[in-house]
Amino acid sequence: MKKVIALLLCIVMVASMTACSGGKDKETSGGSKGGSVDVGIVLPTKDEPRWLQDQDKFKSVIGETDYSVEVLFSQGSSANEKTNVETLISKGMKVLIICAHDAAAAAASVEAAKDAGVTVIAYDRLITDTEAVDYYVTFDSVAVGEAMGKYLADNATGSGNPLYLYAGAATDNNAFLFFEGAWNILQPKIADGTFVIKNSSEAVALQDQATLTREQQSAIIGQVTTNWDFNEAKSKAEAHLTNATAADKGKVYILAPNDGTSRSIADVFAADADVSEYFITGQDAEIASVQYVVDGKQSMTVFKDTRTLATDAMNMAIDVINEKAPATDSTYNNGAVDVKAKQTPIVVVTKDNVQEALIDSGYYEASKFTGLK
């Protein structure tokens, strides 16, 4: 009996020591081991390389802080996103960094966070139609679109060049900003006959409009959306080329909204015997697309250094926790309020500057690619 009592006392002492052990473990995915969270991060999906790269960059920044952090992925579901935010609220987070799956649907989630006393930072994608967004950390999305449009325009000669337009998801505010920027550059070249739109009757009907309303953009995007999905991009490109005549092909120019869809679309155009040459855009500098650029399968990509974006977001969160005013340099109207924003610069990457922009800068190791100059 004495041995049993002694054993029970030992168990009680161990349990007591464990309960009092304290401290916050830093966690970058799957949950905070300490049971509480200072900064909650919600990203849209694990299925696009871009967001896994962002997660990796967050890790390096998070590792230098004393704050508990949890990263959750919504896997393309607004319902999952709402659950993720609620989970982080229940863990007492002070700051939410969120890249919304659906810019409008996310309003309810961030309003719940705001009601719980959480400061909300929209990450890369602006959340619309709510006053619950405190800050926005972003690349200049209009400038990204303009860079893609400029690349196509700079590489076009003569007149009557076939132009194929593709866009991101209609639920993503950034898709509208990217398209707005591209249209700023392409529309004058469409108006003067340099380009002829081949795959969107909505865009053809509006081709004389230098500035498009949100509704007009929505009409075009609804017709050429890829929903950021590789397979949907492939299917749309195949359908467009099937319906196109040989005269609609030859040397073609393609506005692809990001790297993943660009590779899918490029593969379809490259396989068409009537396409003699193509110029195609992209963004995010994904490893697979950088290799495509090196191999001449993708013409360019817009490099958005997520190291800087992640650092800006975390520094903003740390300032908030420390009751300091975060640094901002612009504002974005989200339909309800002007949101203070911090913008990160972009770089156009082609075959000629892959080494300088991505390898020499330390963003990628040269060993990840073949055929570098």
Coordinates of C-alpha atoms in Angstrom, one line a residue, residues 3 18 63 83 162 194 281 297:
K3 CA 4.4 1.7 -2.6
T18 CA 4.0 19.7 -16.5
G63 CA 12.1 32.0 -36.2
T83 CA -13.2 27.7 -39.1
P162 CA -3.8 37.4 -82.1
T194 CA -1.6 45.9 -82.9
T281 CA 3.0 36.0 -69.2
K297 CA 8.5 27.6 -72.7

